Each structure stands twice: as C-alpha cells, then as structure tokens.
Coordinates of C-alpha atoms in Angstrom, one line a residue:
M408 CA -43.4 -0.2 -49.9
G409 CA -40.6 1.8 -48.4
R410 CA -38.4 4.9 -49.0
Y411 CA -34.9 4.4 -50.1
F412 CA -32.1 6.9 -50.4
F413 CA -29.3 6.6 -52.9
D414 CA -25.9 8.1 -51.9
L415 CA -23.5 8.2 -55.0
H416 CA -19.8 8.1 -54.9
E417 CA -17.4 8.8 -57.8
D418 CA -13.8 8.8 -56.9
D419 CA -13.5 11.3 -54.1
L420 CA -17.0 12.9 -54.6
T421 CA -20.0 11.9 -52.6
I422 CA -23.6 13.1 -53.3
S423 CA -26.0 12.3 -50.5
D424 CA -29.6 11.7 -51.3
T425 CA -31.9 13.8 -49.1
V426 CA -35.2 13.0 -51.0
G427 CA -35.3 9.2 -51.8
E428 CA -37.7 7.2 -53.8
D429 CA -40.6 5.0 -52.8
L430 CA -40.0 1.5 -53.9
A431 CA -41.7 -1.9 -53.2
D432 CA -38.6 -3.4 -51.4
R433 CA -35.0 -3.5 -51.0
E434 CA -34.5 -5.8 -54.0
N435 CA -36.1 -3.2 -56.3
A436 CA -33.9 -0.5 -54.6
G437 CA -30.8 -2.6 -55.4
H438 CA -32.0 -2.8 -59.1
R439 CA -32.5 0.9 -59.1
A440 CA -29.0 1.5 -57.7
S441 CA -27.5 -0.5 -60.5
Y442 CA -29.6 1.3 -63.1
I443 CA -28.4 4.8 -61.8
L444 CA -24.8 3.7 -62.1
T445 CA -25.1 2.6 -65.6
Q446 CA -26.6 5.9 -66.4
I447 CA -23.9 7.8 -64.7
A448 CA -21.2 5.7 -66.6
G449 CA -22.9 6.4 -69.9
D450 CA -22.5 10.2 -69.3
A451 CA -18.8 9.8 -67.9
P452 CA -16.1 11.2 -70.0
L453 CA -13.8 8.8 -71.7
T454 CA -10.6 8.7 -69.9
D455 CA -7.3 6.6 -70.1
G456 CA -7.3 4.9 -66.8
G457 CA -10.2 4.0 -64.6
K458 CA -13.2 5.3 -62.6
R459 CA -15.1 3.9 -59.8
L460 CA -18.6 4.5 -59.3
S461 CA -20.6 3.2 -56.3
A462 CA -24.1 3.7 -54.9
T463 CA -25.1 3.1 -51.2
V464 CA -28.7 2.5 -50.6
R465 CA -30.2 3.4 -47.3
D466 CA -33.7 2.8 -45.9
E467 CA -36.0 5.0 -43.9
A468 CA -34.2 4.0 -40.7
N469 CA -30.9 5.0 -42.3
R470 CA -29.6 1.6 -42.4
I471 CA -27.5 0.7 -45.4
V472 CA -29.4 -2.2 -47.3
F473 CA -27.4 -2.4 -50.5
T474 CA -24.2 -1.2 -52.1
A475 CA -23.4 -1.4 -55.8
T476 CA -20.1 -0.7 -57.3
L477 CA -19.2 -0.3 -61.0
N478 CA -15.5 -0.1 -62.2
I479 CA -14.7 1.3 -65.5
V480 CA -11.3 0.7 -67.1
G481 CA -10.4 2.7 -70.1
E482 CA -7.4 2.3 -72.3
W483 CA -6.8 4.0 -75.6
G484 CA -5.3 1.8 -78.3
E485 CA -2.6 2.9 -80.9
L486 CA -4.0 4.1 -84.2
G487 CA -3.5 1.5 -86.9
T488 CA -3.0 -1.4 -84.7
E489 CA -4.8 -4.7 -85.5
P490 CA -7.7 -5.8 -83.2
F491 CA -7.4 -9.0 -81.1
G492 CA -8.6 -12.2 -82.6

C-alpha cells in the first residue's frame, strides 16, 4: 500500500495533486490514472481539432512511476455526406 499523486495536464494547463490516494501498488495507480483521463475526456467539450490529456503519477517519494496520455482527435463531417463503408 502506498500513496500516489495524480498530476493532470490538458494542453497548457497543469493541476498538481497535493492530496493523493492510497492504492495497493503502482499498477493500480496506473489503472487509476487511465480511468481519470477517460472521465475527463467524457466531460471535454467537442471541438474540431484535437486535445491532449495526460496524467503523471508520483509516489510518496515524489518519483514519477507512471505517465498516461490520451489524445482526442475531433473532426466535424459535412451534413448530408455518406458514411464510410
């Protein structure tokens, strides 16, 4: 069991975690980071272009133990166009 901190990065914005979470190990911390990114992506506004979200996981000794990155690419289609296939 250890305490892990999740620093979140979206484009030029960084939010540093000062509270952290107690988790069994760094593998669980990596899964948690991936889950957090999918939750943020679900709330992100739809835009034409892209968005890059990342989470850096630190342990109690302030060492980076995991980094997850999620790239979202959005592109609006023309109304009335046929789908691929």
